[in-house]
Amino acid sequence: MSAGSPENNVKLPWRKAMPSFLLTAAIAVTVIWRSEAESIADERQVAERMAVTHGAAIRRNIERALSATYPLAALVRQANGTPANVEQLAGELLPFYAGASALALAPDGIVRIIVPEAENAPVIGTDLLHGPTRDKEAIRARDTATLTLTPPVQLVQGGVAAIGRLPVHLGSGPDRKFWGLISVLIRFPDVLQSADLDHLKAEGYAYHLWRNDPDGDFRVHHTIATSGDPLIDPVSVAVPIPNGTWMLSVSPVDGWGDPLNLVMKSALGLSICILAAGLHHSIESLRRERAEVERRIELRTRELARSEQRFRDIAHISADWIWEVDAEGRYTFASASVRSLLDYSPEELLGKTPFELMPPDEAARVSAALAETVAARAPFRDLENIVLHKNGTPMVTLTSGTPILDDEGKLLGYRGVDRDITARRKLEEQIRQLAFLDTLTQLPNRRLFTDRLNQALALTGRSACYGALLFMDLDRFKPLNDEHGHAVGDLLLLEVAERLKRCVREADTVARFGGDEFVVLIGALATDRAVSLAHAAAIAQDMLESLSQPYHLRKRNDVGNDITIEHHCSASIGVTLFRGHETTVEALLQRADTAMYRAKAAGRNTVRFAESDEAV
Ligand SMILES: Nc1nc2c(ncn2[C@@H]2O[C@H](COP(=O)(O)OP(=O)(O)OP(=O)(O)O)[C@@H](O)[C@H]2O)c(=O)[nH]1
């Protein structure tokens, strides 16, 4: 097979499946990416919800703690700036405001009272509005007349806390004047406890509660509380508090998304890509194989059509008759040339057997001759047989055939060819006759006679019977020719031949050597020489007698009329006996010829034996 042959191109290279792989990979990546993005979005939503919930709790706690200042402010206003039993009230209030760890009153900004006093005593006397201890949020509260909250700060008395400052004003309208500040100490992380930030940690979240410095760089974060774990792309919710906003940022400790899930999805995606590429490869391979098979079928069909056309052309122009028979020997196909050979149309032959076209005895002979060949499913060549022309004329054909077998070797029939050799056989017969028969009388000529004489010598040698050879020459034949012409002479010769044949048995041979010379071979006379001589003499006499009968020969006279001439004729016969190869054929003929001349010499119309025979 050459390198460029189609068979080599059927195999599909794997690189052809690459586009399918890449396309599927792109789809898989998109799907995985989207699914991952969706699941991260879901996760962020959940985290945000949690941050919102916890942020709200923080805000509630802060506000509740801050609200502890309101009853005291009300008390101060009610007492017009000089409340009594404030320490007692503050002490009673504190347990009701979770997150509020201390309450302080600072008339004119100077802390005078703080409850509980024991752990907060160092604060007493601190001037929140002036001097080095002044507090930014305190001043803001006074100036804006709104509750402010400091960021969580390190306390003088220890611990971390945010301090809420509520400005208290007395009077209203133009008489309204600043009284001082009521502060609430909101300790960290105590205030956050009821916000249950630990729950976030337990749920696997890192959190960060932070704020910007409202007066400083907004990019600087001040941490209020943290889980201690680093944040990864956190979701942040605002926790509004007085004079500011805290932020609660939350992210899963292990980061967003599920890496194991992502790996499994990626593995699944890769498997689908490989599967898609494999599928593409298989389908494309199948498609190519199918296309190749179809191409080959078309090629073979065309070859078959060409081959069939070739067969039809040959069958059409061939002088031979091409045929097919089924397993029962019935014609299933006959080429058109059967018409010129036997005058049957191909259709007339369908269903017939070849034997139906033969004379019965020929059919039996051919059937027997073919029986073994057909049983062996073997081909046969040049089987000569006689087939009858539609008009009954026997035709000689040479038949050759070859078996038709199916894939299992079962015989389906035969196909073959019949060649008409009738003309050839006729020609051969003519040649044979020219070689062995006298053209005028159709009697054996000298060559055939010599052959038969040889056989007779062998036969008599075995049987011990004598045979006889009679050499005969017509007397005065020439004058007939001369007077009436050769044609009349020929008629006489034909008649002589017939009369001589009638004088002998079928097994004996009458031959013409040419001119008016005839030779007769008598096969088996007797084992006794004398008896044989007598028998031969009797046959010779019989012949003389027969030949002496008048001949009526027809001829056309000078004016064109047919006339009959009566002619009388005699012959001189020389006879000799033989038995076995005592002598040669030539010597025997010579002996008979000599005896014939002796008969001529004796006055013609007589018989003479060879001298050797007479001497016995
Ligand atoms: N019509 C005819 N004549 C033939 C044929 N062959 C030879 N002859 C003639 O036969 C004659 C033979 O004559 P011969 O045997 O020599 O002489 P004959 O007249 O028979 O005389 P005898 O034999 O001596 O009695 C010749 O005239 C030949 O021309 C033949 O085929 N047809």
PDB file of C-alpha atoms in Angstrom, residues 55-268:
ATOM      1  CA  GLY A  55     -23.583  44.558  63.934  1.00  0.00           C
ATOM      2  CA  ALA A  56     -27.178  45.279  64.952  1.00  0.00           C
ATOM      3  CA  ALA A  57     -26.596  43.534  68.272  1.00  0.00           C
ATOM      4  CA  ILE A  58     -23.472  45.651  68.872  1.00  0.00           C
ATOM      5  CA  ARG A  59     -25.374  48.773  67.995  1.00  0.00           C
ATOM      6  CA  ARG A  60     -28.222  47.795  70.324  1.00  0.00           C
ATOM      7  CA  ASN A  61     -25.768  47.133  73.145  1.00  0.00           C
ATOM      8  CA  ILE A  62     -23.982  50.435  72.644  1.00  0.00           C
ATOM      9  CA  GLU A  63     -27.247  52.360  72.417  1.00  0.00           C
ATOM     10  CA  ARG A  64     -28.618  50.589  75.472  1.00  0.00           C
ATOM     11  CA  ALA A  65     -25.450  51.377  77.392  1.00  0.00           C
ATOM     12  CA  LEU A  66     -25.552  54.995  76.212  1.00  0.00           C
ATOM     13  CA  SER A  67     -29.182  55.287  77.158  1.00  0.00           C
ATOM     14  CA  ALA A  68     -28.144  54.884  80.805  1.00  0.00           C
ATOM     15  CA  THR A  69     -27.215  58.588  80.685  1.00  0.00           C
ATOM     16  CA  TYR A  70     -30.742  59.705  79.884  1.00  0.00           C
ATOM     17  CA  PRO A  71     -32.357  59.099  83.320  1.00  0.00           C
ATOM     18  CA  LEU A  72     -29.467  60.966  84.975  1.00  0.00           C
ATOM     19  CA  ALA A  73     -29.786  63.825  82.516  1.00  0.00           C
ATOM     20  CA  ALA A  74     -33.468  63.958  83.283  1.00  0.00           C
ATOM     21  CA  LEU A  75     -32.665  64.011  86.980  1.00  0.00           C
ATOM     22  CA  VAL A  76     -30.150  66.859  86.521  1.00  0.00           C
ATOM     23  CA  ARG A  77     -32.576  68.886  84.506  1.00  0.00           C
ATOM     24  CA  GLN A  78     -35.334  68.171  86.972  1.00  0.00           C
ATOM     25  CA  ALA A  79     -33.146  69.327  89.803  1.00  0.00           C
ATOM     26  CA  ASN A  80     -32.052  72.288  87.738  1.00  0.00           C
ATOM     27  CA  GLY A  81     -28.432  71.292  87.868  1.00  0.00           C
ATOM     28  CA  THR A  82     -28.241  70.213  91.515  1.00  0.00           C
ATOM     29  CA  PRO A  83     -29.549  66.719  91.771  1.00  0.00           C
ATOM     30  CA  ALA A  84     -29.539  64.851  95.017  1.00  0.00           C
ATOM     31  CA  ASN A  85     -28.765  61.196  95.568  1.00  0.00           C
ATOM     32  CA  VAL A  86     -27.331  60.895  92.123  1.00  0.00           C
ATOM     33  CA  GLU A  87     -24.821  58.236  93.236  1.00  0.00           C
ATOM     34  CA  GLN A  88     -27.661  56.073  94.536  1.00  0.00           C
ATOM     35  CA  LEU A  89     -29.687  56.452  91.376  1.00  0.00           C
ATOM     36  CA  ALA A  90     -26.693  55.772  89.176  1.00  0.00           C
ATOM     37  CA  GLY A  91     -25.840  52.699  91.194  1.00  0.00           C
ATOM     38  CA  GLU A  92     -29.418  51.425  90.824  1.00  0.00           C
ATOM     39  CA  LEU A  93     -29.446  52.169  87.090  1.00  0.00           C
ATOM     40  CA  LEU A  94     -26.214  50.396  86.139  1.00  0.00           C
ATOM     41  CA  PRO A  95     -27.431  46.767  86.485  1.00  0.00           C
ATOM     42  CA  PHE A  96     -30.245  47.530  84.031  1.00  0.00           C
ATOM     43  CA  TYR A  97     -27.915  48.717  81.278  1.00  0.00           C
ATOM     44  CA  ALA A  98     -25.736  45.908  80.201  1.00  0.00           C
ATOM     45  CA  GLY A  99     -22.455  47.207  78.857  1.00  0.00           C
ATOM     46  CA  ALA A 100     -22.565  50.372  80.950  1.00  0.00           C
ATOM     47  CA  SER A 101     -19.912  49.831  83.571  1.00  0.00           C
ATOM     48  CA  ALA A 102     -19.845  53.313  85.130  1.00  0.00           C
ATOM     49  CA  LEU A 103     -21.797  56.526  85.092  1.00  0.00           C
ATOM     50  CA  ALA A 104     -20.250  59.899  85.767  1.00  0.00           C
ATOM     51  CA  LEU A 105     -21.529  63.434  86.167  1.00  0.00           C
ATOM     52  CA  ALA A 106     -19.245  66.253  85.072  1.00  0.00           C
ATOM     53  CA  PRO A 107     -20.807  69.676  85.752  1.00  0.00           C
ATOM     54  CA  ASP A 108     -18.995  72.160  83.538  1.00  0.00           C
ATOM     55  CA  GLY A 109     -16.972  69.300  82.197  1.00  0.00           C
ATOM     56  CA  ILE A 110     -15.254  68.414  85.469  1.00  0.00           C
ATOM     57  CA  VAL A 111     -15.932  64.914  86.716  1.00  0.00           C
ATOM     58  CA  ARG A 112     -17.471  65.246  90.167  1.00  0.00           C
ATOM     59  CA  ILE A 113     -19.322  62.042  90.616  1.00  0.00           C
ATOM     60  CA  ILE A 114     -18.605  58.588  89.244  1.00  0.00           C
ATOM     61  CA  VAL A 115     -20.409  55.358  90.116  1.00  0.00           C
ATOM     62  CA  PRO A 116     -18.989  52.978  91.091  1.00  0.00           C
ATOM     63  CA  GLU A 117     -16.463  55.214  92.590  1.00  0.00           C
ATOM     64  CA  ALA A 118     -14.081  52.648  94.057  1.00  0.00           C
ATOM     65  CA  GLU A 119     -12.372  51.533  90.830  1.00  0.00           C
ATOM     66  CA  ASN A 120     -12.904  54.889  89.052  1.00  0.00           C
ATOM     67  CA  ALA A 121     -11.743  57.293  91.732  1.00  0.00           C
ATOM     68  CA  PRO A 122      -8.690  58.527  89.732  1.00  0.00           C
ATOM     69  CA  VAL A 123     -11.046  60.105  87.264  1.00  0.00           C
ATOM     70  CA  ILE A 124     -12.674  62.442  89.754  1.00  0.00           C
ATOM     71  CA  GLY A 125     -11.620  65.985  89.179  1.00  0.00           C
ATOM     72  CA  THR A 126     -10.671  65.449  85.542  1.00  0.00           C
ATOM     73  CA  ASP A 127     -11.541  68.485  83.434  1.00  0.00           C
ATOM     74  CA  LEU A 128     -12.888  67.155  80.184  1.00  0.00           C
ATOM     75  CA  LEU A 129     -13.217  70.501  78.466  1.00  0.00           C
ATOM     76  CA  HIS A 130     -10.071  72.273  79.402  1.00  0.00           C
ATOM     77  CA  GLY A 131      -6.444  71.655  80.025  1.00  0.00           C
ATOM     78  CA  PRO A 132      -4.450  68.575  79.229  1.00  0.00           C
ATOM     79  CA  THR A 133      -7.265  66.216  80.163  1.00  0.00           C
ATOM     80  CA  ARG A 134      -9.734  67.795  77.819  1.00  0.00           C
ATOM     81  CA  ASP A 135     -11.531  65.320  75.649  1.00  0.00           C
ATOM     82  CA  LYS A 136     -12.303  65.836  72.026  1.00  0.00           C
ATOM     83  CA  GLU A 137     -15.625  64.013  72.211  1.00  0.00           C
ATOM     84  CA  ALA A 138     -16.618  65.903  75.317  1.00  0.00           C
ATOM     85  CA  ILE A 139     -16.012  69.233  73.588  1.00  0.00           C
ATOM     86  CA  ARG A 140     -17.875  67.922  70.525  1.00  0.00           C
ATOM     87  CA  ALA A 141     -20.799  66.886  72.742  1.00  0.00           C
ATOM     88  CA  ARG A 142     -20.917  70.315  74.372  1.00  0.00           C
ATOM     89  CA  ASP A 143     -20.584  72.156  71.070  1.00  0.00           C
ATOM     90  CA  THR A 144     -23.032  70.052  69.079  1.00  0.00           C
ATOM     91  CA  ALA A 145     -25.395  69.368  71.954  1.00  0.00           C
ATOM     92  CA  THR A 146     -25.483  65.729  70.921  1.00  0.00           C
ATOM     93  CA  LEU A 147     -24.477  62.544  72.551  1.00  0.00           C
ATOM     94  CA  THR A 148     -20.966  61.549  71.503  1.00  0.00           C
ATOM     95  CA  LEU A 149     -19.010  58.429  71.933  1.00  0.00           C
ATOM     96  CA  THR A 150     -15.273  58.210  72.170  1.00  0.00           C
ATOM     97  CA  PRO A 151     -13.463  55.429  70.518  1.00  0.00           C
ATOM     98  CA  PRO A 152     -12.374  52.695  72.894  1.00  0.00           C
ATOM     99  CA  VAL A 153      -9.473  54.116  74.846  1.00  0.00           C
ATOM    100  CA  GLN A 154      -7.108  52.945  77.502  1.00  0.00           C
ATOM    101  CA  LEU A 155      -8.517  54.133  80.806  1.00  0.00           C
ATOM    102  CA  VAL A 156      -6.521  55.818  83.553  1.00  0.00           C
ATOM    103  CA  GLN A 157      -8.175  53.449  85.964  1.00  0.00           C
ATOM    104  CA  GLY A 158      -7.259  50.497  83.727  1.00  0.00           C
ATOM    105  CA  GLY A 159      -9.039  48.570  80.987  1.00  0.00           C
ATOM    106  CA  VAL A 160     -10.410  49.660  77.617  1.00  0.00           C
ATOM    107  CA  ALA A 161     -13.641  51.469  77.219  1.00  0.00           C
ATOM    108  CA  ALA A 162     -15.566  53.840  75.027  1.00  0.00           C
ATOM    109  CA  ILE A 163     -17.118  56.728  76.802  1.00  0.00           C
ATOM    110  CA  GLY A 164     -20.428  58.158  75.925  1.00  0.00           C
ATOM    111  CA  ARG A 165     -20.869  61.836  76.721  1.00  0.00           C
ATOM    112  CA  LEU A 166     -24.330  63.308  76.917  1.00  0.00           C
ATOM    113  CA  PRO A 167     -24.396  67.113  77.107  1.00  0.00           C
ATOM    114  CA  VAL A 168     -26.987  68.440  79.511  1.00  0.00           C
ATOM    115  CA  HIS A 169     -28.466  71.865  79.025  1.00  0.00           C
ATOM    116  CA  LEU A 170     -30.686  73.641  81.441  1.00  0.00           C
ATOM    117  CA  GLY A 171     -33.496  75.908  80.543  1.00  0.00           C
ATOM    118  CA  SER A 172     -34.820  76.576  77.127  1.00  0.00           C
ATOM    119  CA  GLY A 173     -34.854  79.216  74.533  1.00  0.00           C
ATOM    120  CA  PRO A 174     -32.469  82.082  75.057  1.00  0.00           C
ATOM    121  CA  ASP A 175     -31.980  81.006  78.706  1.00  0.00           C
ATOM    122  CA  ARG A 176     -30.743  77.659  77.764  1.00  0.00           C
ATOM    123  CA  LYS A 177     -27.265  77.035  79.086  1.00  0.00           C
ATOM    124  CA  PHE A 178     -24.785  74.232  79.182  1.00  0.00           C
ATOM    125  CA  TRP A 179     -24.761  72.446  82.547  1.00  0.00           C
ATOM    126  CA  GLY A 180     -22.178  69.778  81.930  1.00  0.00           C
ATOM    127  CA  LEU A 181     -21.764  66.224  80.744  1.00  0.00           C
ATOM    128  CA  ILE A 182     -23.094  62.894  81.871  1.00  0.00           C
ATOM    129  CA  SER A 183     -20.726  60.142  80.877  1.00  0.00           C
ATOM    130  CA  VAL A 184     -21.196  56.445  80.633  1.00  0.00           C
ATOM    131  CA  LEU A 185     -18.256  54.113  80.589  1.00  0.00           C
ATOM    132  CA  ILE A 186     -18.746  51.269  78.108  1.00  0.00           C
ATOM    133  CA  ARG A 187     -16.088  48.700  78.796  1.00  0.00           C
ATOM    134  CA  PHE A 188     -14.710  46.451  76.127  1.00  0.00           C
ATOM    135  CA  PRO A 189     -15.066  43.668  75.457  1.00  0.00           C
ATOM    136  CA  ASP A 190     -17.884  43.419  78.045  1.00  0.00           C
ATOM    137  CA  VAL A 191     -20.296  45.460  75.904  1.00  0.00           C
ATOM    138  CA  LEU A 192     -19.799  43.102  72.996  1.00  0.00           C
ATOM    139  CA  GLN A 193     -20.553  39.966  74.980  1.00  0.00           C
ATOM    140  CA  SER A 194     -24.249  39.970  74.392  1.00  0.00           C
ATOM    141  CA  ALA A 195     -23.542  40.612  70.679  1.00  0.00           C
ATOM    142  CA  ASP A 196     -22.036  37.115  70.826  1.00  0.00           C
ATOM    143  CA  LEU A 197     -19.151  37.728  68.457  1.00  0.00           C
ATOM    144  CA  ASP A 198     -17.695  34.416  69.605  1.00  0.00           C
ATOM    145  CA  HIS A 199     -20.541  32.781  67.758  1.00  0.00           C
ATOM    146  CA  LEU A 200     -19.045  34.193  64.549  1.00  0.00           C
ATOM    147  CA  LYS A 201     -15.737  32.556  65.398  1.00  0.00           C
ATOM    148  CA  ALA A 202     -17.452  29.288  66.200  1.00  0.00           C
ATOM    149  CA  GLU A 203     -19.112  29.426  62.772  1.00  0.00           C
ATOM    150  CA  GLY A 204     -15.656  29.662  61.184  1.00  0.00           C
ATOM    151  CA  TYR A 205     -15.611  33.398  60.592  1.00  0.00           C
ATOM    152  CA  ALA A 206     -12.875  35.853  61.286  1.00  0.00           C
ATOM    153  CA  TYR A 207     -14.219  39.275  62.325  1.00  0.00           C
ATOM    154  CA  HIS A 208     -12.884  42.704  62.737  1.00  0.00           C
ATOM    155  CA  LEU A 209     -14.833  45.530  64.451  1.00  0.00           C
ATOM    156  CA  TRP A 210     -13.172  48.767  63.493  1.00  0.00           C
ATOM    157  CA  ARG A 211     -13.642  52.397  62.874  1.00  0.00           C
ATOM    158  CA  ASN A 212     -12.006  55.217  60.937  1.00  0.00           C
ATOM    159  CA  ASP A 213     -10.533  58.084  62.740  1.00  0.00           C
ATOM    160  CA  PRO A 214     -13.110  60.752  61.858  1.00  0.00           C
ATOM    161  CA  ASP A 215     -10.534  63.486  62.375  1.00  0.00           C
ATOM    162  CA  GLY A 216      -7.557  61.721  60.894  1.00  0.00           C
ATOM    163  CA  ASP A 217      -6.691  59.702  57.864  1.00  0.00           C
ATOM    164  CA  PHE A 218      -9.819  57.851  56.793  1.00  0.00           C
ATOM    165  CA  ARG A 219      -7.638  55.019  55.547  1.00  0.00           C
ATOM    166  CA  VAL A 220      -6.362  54.316  59.033  1.00  0.00           C
ATOM    167  CA  HIS A 221      -8.444  51.704  60.775  1.00  0.00           C
ATOM    168  CA  HIS A 222      -8.743  51.590  64.494  1.00  0.00           C
ATOM    169  CA  THR A 223      -9.521  48.129  65.702  1.00  0.00           C
ATOM    170  CA  ILE A 224     -12.209  47.888  68.317  1.00  0.00           C
ATOM    171  CA  ALA A 225     -12.465  44.104  68.522  1.00  0.00           C
ATOM    172  CA  THR A 226     -11.059  41.215  66.528  1.00  0.00           C
ATOM    173  CA  SER A 227     -11.237  37.422  66.358  1.00  0.00           C
ATOM    174  CA  GLY A 228      -7.475  37.440  65.883  1.00  0.00           C
ATOM    175  CA  ASP A 229      -7.628  35.722  62.475  1.00  0.00           C
ATOM    176  CA  PRO A 230      -6.631  37.561  59.320  1.00  0.00           C
ATOM    177  CA  LEU A 231      -9.482  38.740  57.111  1.00  0.00           C
ATOM    178  CA  ILE A 232      -9.662  37.592  53.471  1.00  0.00           C
ATOM    179  CA  ASP A 233     -11.666  39.862  51.196  1.00  0.00           C
ATOM    180  CA  PRO A 234     -14.203  40.456  53.979  1.00  0.00           C
ATOM    181  CA  VAL A 235     -17.795  41.650  53.797  1.00  0.00           C
ATOM    182  CA  SER A 236     -18.278  44.761  55.926  1.00  0.00           C
ATOM    183  CA  VAL A 237     -21.420  46.202  57.428  1.00  0.00           C
ATOM    184  CA  ALA A 238     -21.769  49.588  59.036  1.00  0.00           C
ATOM    185  CA  VAL A 239     -22.670  49.811  62.694  1.00  0.00           C
ATOM    186  CA  PRO A 240     -23.944  53.373  63.186  1.00  0.00           C
ATOM    187  CA  ILE A 241     -23.136  54.756  66.612  1.00  0.00           C
ATOM    188  CA  PRO A 242     -23.428  58.292  67.914  1.00  0.00           C
ATOM    189  CA  ASN A 243     -21.114  60.686  66.115  1.00  0.00           C
ATOM    190  CA  GLY A 244     -19.653  57.950  63.933  1.00  0.00           C
ATOM    191  CA  THR A 245     -19.872  54.603  62.271  1.00  0.00           C
ATOM    192  CA  TRP A 246     -18.145  51.440  63.256  1.00  0.00           C
ATOM    193  CA  MET A 247     -17.600  48.731  60.721  1.00  0.00           C
ATOM    194  CA  LEU A 248     -17.918  45.004  61.290  1.00  0.00           C
ATOM    195  CA  SER A 249     -15.890  43.058  58.683  1.00  0.00           C
ATOM    196  CA  VAL A 250     -16.346  39.318  58.391  1.00  0.00           C
ATOM    197  CA  SER A 251     -14.740  36.621  56.257  1.00  0.00           C
ATOM    198  CA  PRO A 252     -14.460  32.846  56.538  1.00  0.00           C
ATOM    199  CA  VAL A 253     -11.292  31.829  58.363  1.00  0.00           C
ATOM    200  CA  ASP A 254     -10.435  29.415  55.486  1.00  0.00           C
ATOM    201  CA  GLY A 255     -11.285  31.927  52.793  1.00  0.00           C
ATOM    202  CA  TRP A 256     -14.198  32.029  50.425  1.00  0.00           C
ATOM    203  CA  GLY A 257     -15.276  28.980  48.479  1.00  0.00           C
ATOM    204  CA  ASP A 258     -14.643  25.286  49.034  1.00  0.00           C
ATOM    205  CA  PRO A 259     -11.253  24.316  47.584  1.00  0.00           C
ATOM    206  CA  LEU A 260     -12.025  20.575  47.819  1.00  0.00           C
ATOM    207  CA  ASN A 261     -15.313  21.116  46.047  1.00  0.00           C
ATOM    208  CA  LEU A 262     -13.507  23.219  43.453  1.00  0.00           C
ATOM    209  CA  VAL A 263     -10.935  20.466  42.907  1.00  0.00           C
ATOM    210  CA  MET A 264     -13.707  17.906  42.508  1.00  0.00           C
ATOM    211  CA  LYS A 265     -15.610  20.148  40.111  1.00  0.00           C
ATOM    212  CA  SER A 266     -12.412  20.748  38.138  1.00  0.00           C
ATOM    213  CA  ALA A 267     -11.707  17.003  38.021  1.00  0.00           C
ATOM    214  CA  LEU A 268     -15.277  16.411  36.837  1.00  0.00           C
TER     215      LEU A 268
END
